[in-house]
N, CA and C atoms as an extended XYZ file, in Angstrom:
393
Properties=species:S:1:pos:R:3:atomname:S:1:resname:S:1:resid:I:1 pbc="F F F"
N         0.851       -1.176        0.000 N   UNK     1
C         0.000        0.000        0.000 CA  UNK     1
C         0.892        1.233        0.000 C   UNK     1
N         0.825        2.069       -0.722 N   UNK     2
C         1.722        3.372       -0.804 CA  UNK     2
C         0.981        4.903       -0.835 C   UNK     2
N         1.262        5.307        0.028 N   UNK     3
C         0.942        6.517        0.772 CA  UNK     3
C         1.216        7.470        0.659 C   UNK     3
N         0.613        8.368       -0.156 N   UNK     4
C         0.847       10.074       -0.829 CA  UNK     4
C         1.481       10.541        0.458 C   UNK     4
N         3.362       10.927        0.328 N   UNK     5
C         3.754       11.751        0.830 CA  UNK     5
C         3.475       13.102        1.502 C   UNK     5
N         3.006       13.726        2.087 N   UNK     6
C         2.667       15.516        2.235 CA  UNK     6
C         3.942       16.217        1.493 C   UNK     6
N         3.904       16.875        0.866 N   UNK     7
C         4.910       17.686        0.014 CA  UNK     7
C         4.764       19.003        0.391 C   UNK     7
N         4.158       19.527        0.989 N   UNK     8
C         4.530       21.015        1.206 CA  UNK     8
C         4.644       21.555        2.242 C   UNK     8
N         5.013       22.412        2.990 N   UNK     9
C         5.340       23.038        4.653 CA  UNK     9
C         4.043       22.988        4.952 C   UNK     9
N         3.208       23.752        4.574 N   UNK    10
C         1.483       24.234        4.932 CA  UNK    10
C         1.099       22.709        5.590 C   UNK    10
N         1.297       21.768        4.766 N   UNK    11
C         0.508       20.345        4.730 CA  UNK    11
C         1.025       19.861        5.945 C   UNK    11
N         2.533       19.940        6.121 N   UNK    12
C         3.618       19.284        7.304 CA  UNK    12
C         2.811       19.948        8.443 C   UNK    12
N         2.906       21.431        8.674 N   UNK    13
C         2.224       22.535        9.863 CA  UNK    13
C         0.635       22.060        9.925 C   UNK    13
N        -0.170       21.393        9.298 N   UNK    14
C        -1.435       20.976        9.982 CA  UNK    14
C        -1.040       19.550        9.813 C   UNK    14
N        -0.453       19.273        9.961 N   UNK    15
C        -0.389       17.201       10.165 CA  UNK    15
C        -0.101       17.834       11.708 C   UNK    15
N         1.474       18.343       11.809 N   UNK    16
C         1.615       18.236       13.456 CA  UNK    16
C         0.509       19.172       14.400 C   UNK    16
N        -0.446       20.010       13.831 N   UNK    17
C        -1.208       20.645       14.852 CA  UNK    17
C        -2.195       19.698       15.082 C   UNK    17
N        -2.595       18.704       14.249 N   UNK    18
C        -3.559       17.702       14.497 CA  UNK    18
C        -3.161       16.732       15.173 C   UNK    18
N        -2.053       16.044       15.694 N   UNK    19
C        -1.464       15.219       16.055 CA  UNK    19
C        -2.315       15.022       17.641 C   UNK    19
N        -2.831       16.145       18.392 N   UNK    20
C        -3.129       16.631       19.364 CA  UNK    20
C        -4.917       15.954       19.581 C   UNK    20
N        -5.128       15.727       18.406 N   UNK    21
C        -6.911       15.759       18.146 CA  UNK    21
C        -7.117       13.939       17.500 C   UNK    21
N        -5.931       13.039       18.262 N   UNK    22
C        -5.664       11.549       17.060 CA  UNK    22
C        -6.481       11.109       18.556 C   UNK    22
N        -7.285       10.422       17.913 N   UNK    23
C        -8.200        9.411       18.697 CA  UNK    23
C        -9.634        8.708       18.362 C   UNK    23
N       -10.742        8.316       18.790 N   UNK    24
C       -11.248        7.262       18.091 CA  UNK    24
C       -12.724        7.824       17.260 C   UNK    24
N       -12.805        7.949       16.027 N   UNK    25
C       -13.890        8.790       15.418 CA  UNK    25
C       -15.205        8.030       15.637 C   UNK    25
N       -16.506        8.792       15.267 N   UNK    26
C       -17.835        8.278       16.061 CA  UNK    26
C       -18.342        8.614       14.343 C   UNK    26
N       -19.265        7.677       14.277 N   UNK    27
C       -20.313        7.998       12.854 CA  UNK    27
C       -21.385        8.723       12.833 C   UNK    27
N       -22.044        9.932       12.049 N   UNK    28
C       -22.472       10.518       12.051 CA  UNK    28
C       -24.383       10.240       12.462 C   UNK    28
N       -24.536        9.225       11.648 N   UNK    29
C       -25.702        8.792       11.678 CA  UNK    29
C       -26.225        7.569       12.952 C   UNK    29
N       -24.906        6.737       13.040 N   UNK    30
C       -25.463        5.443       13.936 CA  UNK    30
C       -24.688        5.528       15.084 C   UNK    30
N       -23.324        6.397       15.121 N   UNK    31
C       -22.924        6.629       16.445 CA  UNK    31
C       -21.884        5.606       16.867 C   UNK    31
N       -22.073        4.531       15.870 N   UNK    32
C       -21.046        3.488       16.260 CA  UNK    32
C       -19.472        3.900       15.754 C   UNK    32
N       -18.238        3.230       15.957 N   UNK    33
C       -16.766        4.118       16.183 CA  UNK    33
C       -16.652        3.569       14.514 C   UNK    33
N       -15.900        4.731       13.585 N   UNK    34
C       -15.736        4.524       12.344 CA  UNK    34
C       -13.843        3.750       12.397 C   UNK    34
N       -13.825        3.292       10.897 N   UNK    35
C       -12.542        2.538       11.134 CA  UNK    35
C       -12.038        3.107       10.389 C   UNK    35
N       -10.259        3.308        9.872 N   UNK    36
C        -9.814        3.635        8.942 CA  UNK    36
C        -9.822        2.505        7.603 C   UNK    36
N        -9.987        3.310        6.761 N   UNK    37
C        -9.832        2.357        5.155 CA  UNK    37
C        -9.580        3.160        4.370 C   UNK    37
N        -9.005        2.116        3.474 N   UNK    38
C        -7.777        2.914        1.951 CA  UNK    38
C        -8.998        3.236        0.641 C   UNK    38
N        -8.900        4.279        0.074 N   UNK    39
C        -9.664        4.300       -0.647 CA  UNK    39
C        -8.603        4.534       -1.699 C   UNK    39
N        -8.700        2.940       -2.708 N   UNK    40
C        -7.692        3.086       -3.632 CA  UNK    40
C        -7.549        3.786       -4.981 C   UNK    40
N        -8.974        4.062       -5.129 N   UNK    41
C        -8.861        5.113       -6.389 CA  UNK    41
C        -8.571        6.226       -6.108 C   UNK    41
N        -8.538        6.748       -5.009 N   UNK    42
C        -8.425        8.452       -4.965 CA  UNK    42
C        -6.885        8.122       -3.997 C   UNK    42
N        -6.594        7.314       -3.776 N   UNK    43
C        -5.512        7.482       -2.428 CA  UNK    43
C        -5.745        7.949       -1.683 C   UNK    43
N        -6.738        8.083       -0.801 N   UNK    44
C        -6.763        8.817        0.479 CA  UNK    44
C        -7.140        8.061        1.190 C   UNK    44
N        -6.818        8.290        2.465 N   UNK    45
C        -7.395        7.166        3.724 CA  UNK    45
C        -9.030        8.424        4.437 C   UNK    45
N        -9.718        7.237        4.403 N   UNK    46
C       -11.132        7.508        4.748 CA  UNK    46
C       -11.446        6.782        6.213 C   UNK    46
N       -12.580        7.169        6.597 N   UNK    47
C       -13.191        6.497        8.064 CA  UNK    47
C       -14.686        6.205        7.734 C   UNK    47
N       -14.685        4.857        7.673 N   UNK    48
C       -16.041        4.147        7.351 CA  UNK    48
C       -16.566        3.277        8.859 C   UNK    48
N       -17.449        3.446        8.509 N   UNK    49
C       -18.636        2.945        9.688 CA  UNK    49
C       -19.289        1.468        8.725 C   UNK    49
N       -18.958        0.281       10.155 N   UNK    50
C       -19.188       -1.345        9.533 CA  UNK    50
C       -20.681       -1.351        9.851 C   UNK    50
N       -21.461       -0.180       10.624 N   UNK    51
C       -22.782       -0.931       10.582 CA  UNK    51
C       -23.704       -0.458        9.015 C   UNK    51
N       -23.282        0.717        9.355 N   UNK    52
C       -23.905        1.579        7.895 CA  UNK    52
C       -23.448        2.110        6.717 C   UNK    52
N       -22.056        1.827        6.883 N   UNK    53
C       -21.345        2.270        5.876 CA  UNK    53
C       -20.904        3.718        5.119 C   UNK    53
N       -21.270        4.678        6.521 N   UNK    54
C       -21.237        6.109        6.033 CA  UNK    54
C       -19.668        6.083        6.395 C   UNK    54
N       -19.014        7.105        5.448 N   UNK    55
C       -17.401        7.164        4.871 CA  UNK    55
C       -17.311        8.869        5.092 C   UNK    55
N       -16.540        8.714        5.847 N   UNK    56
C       -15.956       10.419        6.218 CA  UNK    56
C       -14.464       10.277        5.815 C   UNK    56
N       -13.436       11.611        4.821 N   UNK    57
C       -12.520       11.295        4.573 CA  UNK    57
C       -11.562       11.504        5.964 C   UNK    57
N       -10.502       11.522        5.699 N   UNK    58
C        -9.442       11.658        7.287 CA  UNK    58
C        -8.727       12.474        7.561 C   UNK    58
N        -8.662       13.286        8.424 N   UNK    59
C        -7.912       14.599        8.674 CA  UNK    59
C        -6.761       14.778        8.625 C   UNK    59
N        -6.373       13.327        9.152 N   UNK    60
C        -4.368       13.510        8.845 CA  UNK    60
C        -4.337       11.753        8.837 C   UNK    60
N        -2.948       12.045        7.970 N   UNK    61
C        -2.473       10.407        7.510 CA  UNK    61
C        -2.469        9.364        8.823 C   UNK    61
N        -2.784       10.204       10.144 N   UNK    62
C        -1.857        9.420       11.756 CA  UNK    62
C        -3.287        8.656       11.923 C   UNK    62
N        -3.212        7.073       12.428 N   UNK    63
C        -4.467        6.665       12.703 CA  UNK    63
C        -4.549        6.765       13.758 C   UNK    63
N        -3.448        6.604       15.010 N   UNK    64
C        -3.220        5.932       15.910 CA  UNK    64
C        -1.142        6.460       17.088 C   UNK    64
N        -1.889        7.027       17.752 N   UNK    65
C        -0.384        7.561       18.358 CA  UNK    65
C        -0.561        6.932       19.928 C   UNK    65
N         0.708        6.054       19.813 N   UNK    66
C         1.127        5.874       21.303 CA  UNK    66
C         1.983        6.741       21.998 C   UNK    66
N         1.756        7.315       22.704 N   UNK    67
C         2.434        8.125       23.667 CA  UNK    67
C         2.720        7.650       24.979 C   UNK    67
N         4.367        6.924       25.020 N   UNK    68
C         4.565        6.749       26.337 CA  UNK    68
C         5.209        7.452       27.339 C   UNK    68
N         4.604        7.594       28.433 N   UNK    69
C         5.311        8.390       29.538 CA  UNK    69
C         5.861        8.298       30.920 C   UNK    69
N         7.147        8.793       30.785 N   UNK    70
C         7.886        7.779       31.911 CA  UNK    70
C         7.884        8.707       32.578 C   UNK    70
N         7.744        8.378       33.970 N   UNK    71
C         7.021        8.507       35.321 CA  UNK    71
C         7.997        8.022       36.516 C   UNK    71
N         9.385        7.303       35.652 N   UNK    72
C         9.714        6.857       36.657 CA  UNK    72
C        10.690        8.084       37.770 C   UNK    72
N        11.085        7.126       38.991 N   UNK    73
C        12.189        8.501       39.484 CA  UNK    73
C        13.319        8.654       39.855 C   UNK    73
N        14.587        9.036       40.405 N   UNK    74
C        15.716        8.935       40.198 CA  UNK    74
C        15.939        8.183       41.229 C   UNK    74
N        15.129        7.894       41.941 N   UNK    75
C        15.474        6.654       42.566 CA  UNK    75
C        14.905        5.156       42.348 C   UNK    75
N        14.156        4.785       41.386 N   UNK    76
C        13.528        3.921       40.744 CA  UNK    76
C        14.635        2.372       40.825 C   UNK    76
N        13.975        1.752       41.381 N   UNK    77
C        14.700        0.707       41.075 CA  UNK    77
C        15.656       -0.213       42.211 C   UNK    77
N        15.500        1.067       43.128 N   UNK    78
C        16.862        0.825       43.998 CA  UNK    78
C        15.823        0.444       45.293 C   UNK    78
N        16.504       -0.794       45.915 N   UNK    79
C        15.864       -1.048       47.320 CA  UNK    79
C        17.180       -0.747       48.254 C   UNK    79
N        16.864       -1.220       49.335 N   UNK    80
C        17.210       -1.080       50.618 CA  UNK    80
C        18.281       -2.240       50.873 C   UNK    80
N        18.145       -3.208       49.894 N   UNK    81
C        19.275       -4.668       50.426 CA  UNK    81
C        20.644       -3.882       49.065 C   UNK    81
N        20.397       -3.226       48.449 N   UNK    82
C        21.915       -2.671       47.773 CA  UNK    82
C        23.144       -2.615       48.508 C   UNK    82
N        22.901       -2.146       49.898 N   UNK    83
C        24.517       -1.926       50.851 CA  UNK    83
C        25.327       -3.394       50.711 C   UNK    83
N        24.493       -4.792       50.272 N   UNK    84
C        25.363       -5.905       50.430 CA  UNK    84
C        25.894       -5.718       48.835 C   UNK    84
N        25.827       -5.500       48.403 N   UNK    85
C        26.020       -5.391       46.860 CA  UNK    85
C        27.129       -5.113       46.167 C   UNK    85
N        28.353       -6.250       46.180 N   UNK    86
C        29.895       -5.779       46.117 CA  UNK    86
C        30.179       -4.961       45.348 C   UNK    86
N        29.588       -5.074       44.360 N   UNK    87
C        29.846       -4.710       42.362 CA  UNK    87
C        30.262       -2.927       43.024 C   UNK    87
N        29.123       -2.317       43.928 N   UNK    88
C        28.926       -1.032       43.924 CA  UNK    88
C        30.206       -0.316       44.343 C   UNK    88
N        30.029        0.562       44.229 N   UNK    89
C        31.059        1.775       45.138 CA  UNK    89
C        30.681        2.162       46.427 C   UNK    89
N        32.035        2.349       47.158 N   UNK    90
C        31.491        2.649       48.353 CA  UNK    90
C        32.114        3.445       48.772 C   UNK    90
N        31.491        4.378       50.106 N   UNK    91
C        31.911        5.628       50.618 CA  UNK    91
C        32.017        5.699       51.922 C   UNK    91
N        32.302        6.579       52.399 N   UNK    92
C        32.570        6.824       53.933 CA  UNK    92
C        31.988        7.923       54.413 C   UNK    92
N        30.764        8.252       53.559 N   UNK    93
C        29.863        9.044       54.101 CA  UNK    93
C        28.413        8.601       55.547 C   UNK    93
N        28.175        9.807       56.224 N   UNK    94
C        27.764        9.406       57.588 CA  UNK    94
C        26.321        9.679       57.088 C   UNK    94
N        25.009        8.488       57.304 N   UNK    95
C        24.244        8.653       56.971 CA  UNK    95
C        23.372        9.659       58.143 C   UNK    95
N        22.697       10.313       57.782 N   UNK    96
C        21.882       11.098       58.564 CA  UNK    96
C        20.709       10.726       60.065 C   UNK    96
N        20.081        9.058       59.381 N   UNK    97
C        19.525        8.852       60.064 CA  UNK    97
C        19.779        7.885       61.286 C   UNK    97
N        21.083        7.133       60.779 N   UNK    98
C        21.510        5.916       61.869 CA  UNK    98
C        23.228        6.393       62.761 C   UNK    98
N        23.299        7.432       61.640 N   UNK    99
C        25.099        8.026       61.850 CA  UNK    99
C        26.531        6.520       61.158 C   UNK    99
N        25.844        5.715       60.726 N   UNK   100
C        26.650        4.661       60.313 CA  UNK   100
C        27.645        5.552       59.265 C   UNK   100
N        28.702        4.975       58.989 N   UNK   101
C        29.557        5.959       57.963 CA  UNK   101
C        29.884        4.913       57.037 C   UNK   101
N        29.697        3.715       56.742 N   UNK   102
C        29.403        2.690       55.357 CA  UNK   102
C        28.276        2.997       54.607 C   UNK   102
N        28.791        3.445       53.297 N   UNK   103
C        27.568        3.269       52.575 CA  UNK   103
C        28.181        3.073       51.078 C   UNK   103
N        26.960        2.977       50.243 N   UNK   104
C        27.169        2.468       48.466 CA  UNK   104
C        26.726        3.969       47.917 C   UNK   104
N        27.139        4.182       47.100 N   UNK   105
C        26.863        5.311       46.476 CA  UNK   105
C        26.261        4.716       44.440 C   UNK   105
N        25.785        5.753       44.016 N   UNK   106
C        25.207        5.990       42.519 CA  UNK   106
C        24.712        6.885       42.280 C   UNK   106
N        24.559        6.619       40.486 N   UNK   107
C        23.605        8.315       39.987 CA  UNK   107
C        22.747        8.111       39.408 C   UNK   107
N        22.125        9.334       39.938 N   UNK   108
C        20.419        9.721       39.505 CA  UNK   108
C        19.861        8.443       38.228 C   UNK   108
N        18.865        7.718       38.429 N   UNK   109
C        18.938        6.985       37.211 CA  UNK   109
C        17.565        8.003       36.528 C   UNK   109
N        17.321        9.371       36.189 N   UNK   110
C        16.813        9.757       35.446 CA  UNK   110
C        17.687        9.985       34.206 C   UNK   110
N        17.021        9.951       33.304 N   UNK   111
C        17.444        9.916       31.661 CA  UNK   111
C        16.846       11.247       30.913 C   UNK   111
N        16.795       12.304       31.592 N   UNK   112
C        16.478       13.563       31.078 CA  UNK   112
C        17.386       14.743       30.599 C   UNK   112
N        17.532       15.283       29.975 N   UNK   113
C        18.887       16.342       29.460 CA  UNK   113
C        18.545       17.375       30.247 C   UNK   113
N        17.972       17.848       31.540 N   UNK   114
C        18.064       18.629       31.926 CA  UNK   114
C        18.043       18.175       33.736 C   UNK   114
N        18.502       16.761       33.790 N   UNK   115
C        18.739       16.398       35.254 CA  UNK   115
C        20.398       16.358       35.534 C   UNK   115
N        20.549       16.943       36.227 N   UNK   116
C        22.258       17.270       36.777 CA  UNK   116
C        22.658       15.900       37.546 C   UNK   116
N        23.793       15.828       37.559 N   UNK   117
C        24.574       14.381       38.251 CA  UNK   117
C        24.169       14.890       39.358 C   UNK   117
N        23.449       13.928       40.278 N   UNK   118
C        23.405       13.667       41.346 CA  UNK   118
C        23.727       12.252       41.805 C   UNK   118
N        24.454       12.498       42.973 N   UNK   119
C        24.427       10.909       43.555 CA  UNK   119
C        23.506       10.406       44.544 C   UNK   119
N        23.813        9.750       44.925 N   UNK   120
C        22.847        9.083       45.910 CA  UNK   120
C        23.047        8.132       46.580 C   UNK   120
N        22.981        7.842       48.485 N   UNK   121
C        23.705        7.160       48.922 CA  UNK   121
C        22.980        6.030       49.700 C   UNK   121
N        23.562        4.768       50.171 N   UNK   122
C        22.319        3.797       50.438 CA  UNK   122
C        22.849        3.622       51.768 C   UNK   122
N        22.945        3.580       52.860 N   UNK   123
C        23.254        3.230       54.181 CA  UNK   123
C        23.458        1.686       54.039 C   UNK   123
N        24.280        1.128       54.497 N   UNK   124
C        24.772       -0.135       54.276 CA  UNK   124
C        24.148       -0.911       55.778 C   UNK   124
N        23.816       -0.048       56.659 N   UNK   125
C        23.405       -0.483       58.572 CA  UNK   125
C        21.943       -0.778       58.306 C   UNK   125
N        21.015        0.614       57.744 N   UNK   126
C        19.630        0.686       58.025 CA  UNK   126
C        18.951        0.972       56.828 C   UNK   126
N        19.512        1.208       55.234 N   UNK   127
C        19.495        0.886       54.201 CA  UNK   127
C        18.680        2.572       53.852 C   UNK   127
N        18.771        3.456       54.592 N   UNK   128
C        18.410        4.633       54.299 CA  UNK   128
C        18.943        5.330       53.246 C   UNK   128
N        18.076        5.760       51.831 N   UNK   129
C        18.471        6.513       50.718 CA  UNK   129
C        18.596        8.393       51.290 C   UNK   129
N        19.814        8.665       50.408 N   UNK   130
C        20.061        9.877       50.975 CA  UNK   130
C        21.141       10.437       49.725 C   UNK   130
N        20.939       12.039       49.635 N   UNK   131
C        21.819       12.547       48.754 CA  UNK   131
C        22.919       13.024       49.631 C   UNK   131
């Protein structure tokens, strides 16, 4: 199946303002959710309805956008049994809440271009996370 390119800026500037409005179309007459289909003589993708067959053409080439969003946090992942954990690094920093001065250290596991190195330290006594 081959799919008329958009060729001009104008066309590119309302594909991405619509990108915002991609979700599941309703039929005019019976209300039931229309599907996408190729309409091969004209090339265009259309939205037809299986009970009645009313055909609306399609606003932009996108049928369907997954948007995933990570939620996770810079401490994600990490429990409390890490202090046994040879592989890690370790420090001689005094944790705040037990005063133990063993601990494992690491960084931020966020993956964002605007999160700064931070470390982060695990109490090796009472397994307390701490910067």
């Amino acid at each position: 199946m081959d799919t008329p390119s958009p060729g001009t800026q104008g066309h590119m500037q309302q594909q991405n303002s619509m990108r915002q409005n991609i979700g599941p179309k309703f039929c005019r007459e019976c209300s039931n959710m229309l599907y996408p289909k190729e309409n091969k003589v004209e090339m265009a993708l259309m939205y037809q309805c299986r009970t009645c067959s009313y055909t609306e053409p399609a606003s932009s080439y996108c049928v369907y956008r997954n948007q995933l969003a990570s939620s996770a946090g810079e401490t994600a992942g990490v429990t409390t049994d890490v202090g046994s954990d040879p592989t890690l690094p370790r420090s001689n920093k005094q944790c705040p809440k037990c005063e133990e001065t063993e601990c494992v250290f690491f960084q931020s596991q966020m993956r964002k271009e605007e999160t700064k190195m931070k470390l982060f330290y695990v109490c090796c006594s009472c397994g307390h996370i701490f910067e």
